[in-house]
PDB file of C-alpha atoms in Angstrom:
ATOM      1  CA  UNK Z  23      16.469  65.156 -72.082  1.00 65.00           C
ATOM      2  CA  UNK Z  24      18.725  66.250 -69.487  1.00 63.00           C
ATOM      3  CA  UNK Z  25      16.506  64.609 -66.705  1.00 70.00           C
ATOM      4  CA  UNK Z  26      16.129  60.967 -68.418  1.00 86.00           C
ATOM      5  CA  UNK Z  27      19.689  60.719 -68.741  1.00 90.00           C
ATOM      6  CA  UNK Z  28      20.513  61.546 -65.427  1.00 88.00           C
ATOM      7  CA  UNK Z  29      17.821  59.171 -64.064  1.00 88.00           C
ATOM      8  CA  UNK Z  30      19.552  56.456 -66.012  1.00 93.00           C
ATOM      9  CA  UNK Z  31      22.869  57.404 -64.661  1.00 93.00           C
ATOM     10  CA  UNK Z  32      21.763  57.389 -61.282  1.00 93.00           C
ATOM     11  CA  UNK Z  33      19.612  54.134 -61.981  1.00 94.00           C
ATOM     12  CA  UNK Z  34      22.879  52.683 -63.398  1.00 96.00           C
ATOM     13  CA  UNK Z  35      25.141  53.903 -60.287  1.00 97.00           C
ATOM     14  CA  UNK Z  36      22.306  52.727 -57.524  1.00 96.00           C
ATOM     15  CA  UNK Z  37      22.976  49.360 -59.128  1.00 98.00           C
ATOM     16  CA  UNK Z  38      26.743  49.512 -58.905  1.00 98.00           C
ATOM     17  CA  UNK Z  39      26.456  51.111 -55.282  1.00 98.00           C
ATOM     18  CA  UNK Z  40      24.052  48.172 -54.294  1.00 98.00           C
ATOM     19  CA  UNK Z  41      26.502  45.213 -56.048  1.00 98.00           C
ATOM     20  CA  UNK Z  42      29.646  47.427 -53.951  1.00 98.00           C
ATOM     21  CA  UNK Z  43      28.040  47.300 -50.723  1.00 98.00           C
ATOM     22  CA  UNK Z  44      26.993  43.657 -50.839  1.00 98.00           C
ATOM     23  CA  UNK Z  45      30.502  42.863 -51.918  1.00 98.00           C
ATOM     24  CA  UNK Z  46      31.961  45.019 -48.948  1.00 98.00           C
ATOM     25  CA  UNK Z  47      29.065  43.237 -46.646  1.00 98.00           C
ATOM     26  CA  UNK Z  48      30.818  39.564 -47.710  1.00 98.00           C
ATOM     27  CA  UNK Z  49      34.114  40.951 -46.865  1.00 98.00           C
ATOM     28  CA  UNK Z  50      32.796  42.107 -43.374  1.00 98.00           C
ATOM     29  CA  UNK Z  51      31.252  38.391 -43.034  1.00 98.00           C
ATOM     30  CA  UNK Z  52      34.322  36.897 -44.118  1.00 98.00           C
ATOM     31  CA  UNK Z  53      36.656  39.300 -41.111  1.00 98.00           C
ATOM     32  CA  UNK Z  54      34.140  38.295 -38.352  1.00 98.00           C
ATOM     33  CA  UNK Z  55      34.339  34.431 -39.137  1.00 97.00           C
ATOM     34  CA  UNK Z  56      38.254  34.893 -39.580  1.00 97.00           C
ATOM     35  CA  UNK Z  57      38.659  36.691 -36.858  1.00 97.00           C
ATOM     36  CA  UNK Z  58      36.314  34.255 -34.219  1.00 97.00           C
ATOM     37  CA  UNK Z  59      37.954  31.203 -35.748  1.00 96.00           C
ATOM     38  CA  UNK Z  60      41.506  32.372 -35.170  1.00 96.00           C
ATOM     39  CA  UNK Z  61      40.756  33.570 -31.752  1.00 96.00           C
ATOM     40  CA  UNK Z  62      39.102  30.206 -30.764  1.00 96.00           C
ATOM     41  CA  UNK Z  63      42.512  28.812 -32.489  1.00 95.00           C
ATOM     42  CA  UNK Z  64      44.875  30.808 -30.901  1.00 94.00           C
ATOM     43  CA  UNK Z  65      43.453  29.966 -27.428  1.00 93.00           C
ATOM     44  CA  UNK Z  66      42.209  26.643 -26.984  1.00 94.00           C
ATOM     45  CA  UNK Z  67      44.623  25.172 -28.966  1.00 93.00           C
ATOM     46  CA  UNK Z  68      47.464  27.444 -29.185  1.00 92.00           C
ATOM     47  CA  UNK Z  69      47.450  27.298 -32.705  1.00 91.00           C
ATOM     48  CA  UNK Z  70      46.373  30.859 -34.460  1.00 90.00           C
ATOM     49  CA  UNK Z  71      45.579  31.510 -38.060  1.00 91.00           C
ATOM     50  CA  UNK Z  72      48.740  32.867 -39.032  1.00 88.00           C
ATOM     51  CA  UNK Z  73      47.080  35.157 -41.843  1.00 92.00           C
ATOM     52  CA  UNK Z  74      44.155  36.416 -40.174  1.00 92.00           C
ATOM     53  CA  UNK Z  75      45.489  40.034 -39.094  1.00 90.00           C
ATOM     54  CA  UNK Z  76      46.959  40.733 -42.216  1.00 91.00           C
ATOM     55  CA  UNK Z  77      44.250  39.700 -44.757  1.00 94.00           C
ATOM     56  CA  UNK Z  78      41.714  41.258 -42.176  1.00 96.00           C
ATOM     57  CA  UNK Z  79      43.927  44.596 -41.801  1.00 94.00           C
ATOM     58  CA  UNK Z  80      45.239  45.564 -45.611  1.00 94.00           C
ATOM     59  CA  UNK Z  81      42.651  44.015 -47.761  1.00 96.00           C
ATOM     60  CA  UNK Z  82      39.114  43.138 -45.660  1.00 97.00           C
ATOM     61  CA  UNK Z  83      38.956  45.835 -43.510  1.00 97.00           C
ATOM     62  CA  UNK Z  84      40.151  48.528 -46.191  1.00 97.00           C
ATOM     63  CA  UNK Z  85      37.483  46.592 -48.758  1.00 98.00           C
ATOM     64  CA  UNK Z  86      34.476  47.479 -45.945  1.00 98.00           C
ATOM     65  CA  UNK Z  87      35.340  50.806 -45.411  1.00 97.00           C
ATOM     66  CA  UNK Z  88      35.709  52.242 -49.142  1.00 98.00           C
ATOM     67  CA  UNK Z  89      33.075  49.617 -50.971  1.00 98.00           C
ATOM     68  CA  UNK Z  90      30.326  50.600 -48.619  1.00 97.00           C
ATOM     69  CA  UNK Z  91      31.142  54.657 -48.713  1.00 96.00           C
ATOM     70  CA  UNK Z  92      28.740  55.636 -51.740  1.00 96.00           C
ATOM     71  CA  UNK Z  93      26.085  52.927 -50.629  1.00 96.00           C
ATOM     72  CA  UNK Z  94      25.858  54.549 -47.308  1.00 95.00           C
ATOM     73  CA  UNK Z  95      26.074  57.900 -48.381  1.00 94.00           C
ATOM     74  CA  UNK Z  96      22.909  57.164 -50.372  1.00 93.00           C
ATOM     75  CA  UNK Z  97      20.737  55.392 -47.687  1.00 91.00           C
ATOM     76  CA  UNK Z  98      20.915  58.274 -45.652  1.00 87.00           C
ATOM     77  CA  UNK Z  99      24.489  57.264 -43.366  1.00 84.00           C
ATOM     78  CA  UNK Z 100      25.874  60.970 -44.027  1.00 78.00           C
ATOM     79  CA  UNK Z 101      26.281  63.032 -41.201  1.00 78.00           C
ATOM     80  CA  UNK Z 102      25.937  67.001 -41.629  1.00 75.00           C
ATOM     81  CA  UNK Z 103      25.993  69.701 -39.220  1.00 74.00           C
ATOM     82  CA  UNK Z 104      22.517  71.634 -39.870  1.00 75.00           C
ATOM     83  CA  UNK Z 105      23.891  74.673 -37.376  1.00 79.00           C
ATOM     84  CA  UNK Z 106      22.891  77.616 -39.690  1.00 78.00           C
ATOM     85  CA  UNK Z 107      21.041  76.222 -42.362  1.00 80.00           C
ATOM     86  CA  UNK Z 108      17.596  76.578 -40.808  1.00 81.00           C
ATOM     87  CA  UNK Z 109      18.008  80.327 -40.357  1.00 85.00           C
ATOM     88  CA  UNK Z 110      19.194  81.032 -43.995  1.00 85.00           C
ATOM     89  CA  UNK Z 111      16.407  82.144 -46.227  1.00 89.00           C
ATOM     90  CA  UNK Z 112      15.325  79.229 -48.164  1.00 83.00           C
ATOM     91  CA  UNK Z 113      16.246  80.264 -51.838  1.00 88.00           C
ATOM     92  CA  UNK Z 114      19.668  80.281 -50.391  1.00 89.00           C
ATOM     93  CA  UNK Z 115      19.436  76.928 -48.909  1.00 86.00           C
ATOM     94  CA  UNK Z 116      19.643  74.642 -52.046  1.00 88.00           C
ATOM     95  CA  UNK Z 117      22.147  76.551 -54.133  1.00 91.00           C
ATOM     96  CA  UNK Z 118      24.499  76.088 -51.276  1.00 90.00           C
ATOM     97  CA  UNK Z 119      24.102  72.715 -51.161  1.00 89.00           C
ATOM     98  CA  UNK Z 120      24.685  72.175 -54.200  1.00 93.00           C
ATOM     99  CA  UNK Z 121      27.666  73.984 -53.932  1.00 94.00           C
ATOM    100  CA  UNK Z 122      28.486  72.018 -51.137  1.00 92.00           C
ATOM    101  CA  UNK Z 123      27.734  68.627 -52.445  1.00 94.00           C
ATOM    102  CA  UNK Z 124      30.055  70.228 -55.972  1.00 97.00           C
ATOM    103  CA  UNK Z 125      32.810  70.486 -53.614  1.00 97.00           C
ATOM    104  CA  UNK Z 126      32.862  67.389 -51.641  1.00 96.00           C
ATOM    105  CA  UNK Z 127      32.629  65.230 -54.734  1.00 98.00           C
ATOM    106  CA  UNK Z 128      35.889  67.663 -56.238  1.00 98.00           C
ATOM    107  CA  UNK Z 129      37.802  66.878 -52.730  1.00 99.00           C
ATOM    108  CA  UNK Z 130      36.976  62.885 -53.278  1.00 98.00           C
ATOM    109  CA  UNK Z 131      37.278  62.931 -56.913  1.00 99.00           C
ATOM    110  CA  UNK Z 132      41.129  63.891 -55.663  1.00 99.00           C
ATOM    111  CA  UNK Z 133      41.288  61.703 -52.729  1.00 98.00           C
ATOM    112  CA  UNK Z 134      40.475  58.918 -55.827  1.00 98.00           C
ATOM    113  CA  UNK Z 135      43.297  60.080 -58.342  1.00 98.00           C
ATOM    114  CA  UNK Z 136      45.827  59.922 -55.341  1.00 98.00           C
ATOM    115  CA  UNK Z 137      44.475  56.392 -54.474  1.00 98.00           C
ATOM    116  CA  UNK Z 138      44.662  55.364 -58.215  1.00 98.00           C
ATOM    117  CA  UNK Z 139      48.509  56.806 -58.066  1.00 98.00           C
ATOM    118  CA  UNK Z 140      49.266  54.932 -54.899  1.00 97.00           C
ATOM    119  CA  UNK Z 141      47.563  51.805 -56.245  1.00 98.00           C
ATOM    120  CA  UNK Z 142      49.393  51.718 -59.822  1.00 98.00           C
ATOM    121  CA  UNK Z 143      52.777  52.802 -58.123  1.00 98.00           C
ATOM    122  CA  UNK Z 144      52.396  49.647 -55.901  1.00 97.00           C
ATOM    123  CA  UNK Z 145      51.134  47.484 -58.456  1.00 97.00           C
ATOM    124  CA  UNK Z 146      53.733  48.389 -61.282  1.00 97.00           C
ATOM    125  CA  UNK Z 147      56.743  48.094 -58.109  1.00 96.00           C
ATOM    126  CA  UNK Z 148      55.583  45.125 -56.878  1.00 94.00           C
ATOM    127  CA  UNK Z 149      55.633  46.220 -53.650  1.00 94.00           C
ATOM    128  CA  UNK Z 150      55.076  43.858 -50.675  1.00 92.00           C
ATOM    129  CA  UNK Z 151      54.711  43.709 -47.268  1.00 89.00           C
ATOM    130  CA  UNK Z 152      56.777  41.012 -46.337  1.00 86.00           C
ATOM    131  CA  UNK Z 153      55.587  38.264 -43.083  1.00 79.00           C
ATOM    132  CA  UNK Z 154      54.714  34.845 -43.354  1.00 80.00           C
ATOM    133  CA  UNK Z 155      53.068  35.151 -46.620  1.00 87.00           C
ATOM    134  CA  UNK Z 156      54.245  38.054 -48.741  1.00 90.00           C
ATOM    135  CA  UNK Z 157      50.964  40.501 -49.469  1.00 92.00           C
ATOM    136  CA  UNK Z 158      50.848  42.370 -52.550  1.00 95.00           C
ATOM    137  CA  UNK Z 159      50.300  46.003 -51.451  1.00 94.00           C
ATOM    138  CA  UNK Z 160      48.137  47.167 -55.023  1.00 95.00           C
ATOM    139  CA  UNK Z 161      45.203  45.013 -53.864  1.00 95.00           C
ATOM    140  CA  UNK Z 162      45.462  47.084 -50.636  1.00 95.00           C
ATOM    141  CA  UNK Z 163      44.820  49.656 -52.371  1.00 96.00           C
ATOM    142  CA  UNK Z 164      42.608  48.778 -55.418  1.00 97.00           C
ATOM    143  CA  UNK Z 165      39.791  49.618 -52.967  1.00 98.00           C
ATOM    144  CA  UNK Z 166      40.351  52.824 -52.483  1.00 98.00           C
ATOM    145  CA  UNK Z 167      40.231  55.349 -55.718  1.00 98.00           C
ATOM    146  CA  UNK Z 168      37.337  52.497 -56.478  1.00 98.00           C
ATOM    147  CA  UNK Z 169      34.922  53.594 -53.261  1.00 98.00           C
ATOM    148  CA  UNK Z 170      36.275  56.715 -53.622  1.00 98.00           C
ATOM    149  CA  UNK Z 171      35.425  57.103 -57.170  1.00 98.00           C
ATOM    150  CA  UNK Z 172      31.666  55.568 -56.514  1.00 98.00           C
ATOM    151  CA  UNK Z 173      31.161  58.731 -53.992  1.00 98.00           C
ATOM    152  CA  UNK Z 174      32.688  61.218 -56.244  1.00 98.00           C
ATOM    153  CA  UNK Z 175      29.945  60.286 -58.694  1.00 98.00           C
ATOM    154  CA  UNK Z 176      27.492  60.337 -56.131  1.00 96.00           C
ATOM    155  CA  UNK Z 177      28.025  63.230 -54.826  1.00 96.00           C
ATOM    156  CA  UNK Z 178      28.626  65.064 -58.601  1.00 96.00           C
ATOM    157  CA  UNK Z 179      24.751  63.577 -59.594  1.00 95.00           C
ATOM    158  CA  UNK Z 180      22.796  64.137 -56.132  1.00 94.00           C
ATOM    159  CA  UNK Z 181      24.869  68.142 -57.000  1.00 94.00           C
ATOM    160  CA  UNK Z 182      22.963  67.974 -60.577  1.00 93.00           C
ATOM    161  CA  UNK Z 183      19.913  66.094 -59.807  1.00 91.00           C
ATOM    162  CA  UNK Z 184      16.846  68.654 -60.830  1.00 87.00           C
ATOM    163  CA  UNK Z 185      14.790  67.670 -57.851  1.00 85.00           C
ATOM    164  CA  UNK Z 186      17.589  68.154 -54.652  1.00 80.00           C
ATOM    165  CA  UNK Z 187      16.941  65.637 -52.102  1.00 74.00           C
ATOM    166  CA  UNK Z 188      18.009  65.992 -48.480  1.00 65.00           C
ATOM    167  CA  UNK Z 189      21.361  65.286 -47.453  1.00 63.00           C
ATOM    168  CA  UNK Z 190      21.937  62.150 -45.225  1.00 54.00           C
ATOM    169  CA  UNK Z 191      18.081  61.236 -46.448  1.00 58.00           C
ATOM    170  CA  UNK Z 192      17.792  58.269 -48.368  1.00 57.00           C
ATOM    171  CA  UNK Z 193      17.042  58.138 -52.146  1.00 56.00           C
TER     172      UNK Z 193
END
């Protein structure tokens, strides 16, 4: 029983991992073509896009970083220092993974409440960051307990999964 339903919730997640990284893939399209048009802008005709850095820095770059997190987590993008773990007797091995993996999706399950707080205290403020065009800061930081929260699940199943699969190996 136990097994089934945590295939579907990881069937279900791989789905919503897969739809966040091709989103966060478009936004990294959509900064390189922003960025090459305003630089061709800004120098052969003097004329920059005067948007680009800001839409690029608050909400682009930020929508990369934290859309893609879980996604690469799962296709094997983690990076983990294997120092001891090949001289620890193997029935210690997986149990402190697991204990690893339990902690790391606690420490981002908090790092995504304190993104959440951040986002709703900007979004029920209104707060801005004035320029030429005033930005909304919430949708700075929408991104943010969402990535965050995508990894915290990931991290809480691969902990649970019956069969423990490698670290930083695909899935």
């Amino acid at each position: 029983m136990f097994f089934s339903i945590h295939g579907r919730i990881d069937r279900v997640l791989i789905w919503i991992e897969n739809v966040a990284a091709i989103i966060a893939g478009c936004a990294a399209l959509i900064t390189m073509v922003l960025v090459t048009f305003d630089a061709i802008l800004r120098h052969l005709f003097s004329s920059p896009l005067t948007f680009q850095h800001h839409l690029t820095q608050y909400y682009l770059l930020v929508m990369v970083t934290m859309l893609a997190l879980s996604w690469g987590y799962r296709t094997g993008g983690a990076i983990q220092i294997k120092l001891l773990i090949h001289r620890l007797p193997a029935a210690l091995v997986g149990p402190l993974v697991r204990v690893g993996l339990l902690a790391s999706a606690g420490y981002i399950a908090a790092m995504t409440w304190q993104g959440y707080i951040e986002f709703h205290d900007a979004w029920e403020q209104g707060k801005l960051i004035m320029g030429v065009i005033d930005w909304p800061v919430a949708w700075s930081w929408v991104w943010i307990p969402l990535g965050c929260g995508l990894l915290a699940v990931r991290l809480l199943l691969d902990a649970t999964a019956p069969r423990l699969s490698a670290i930083g190996s695909s899935h």
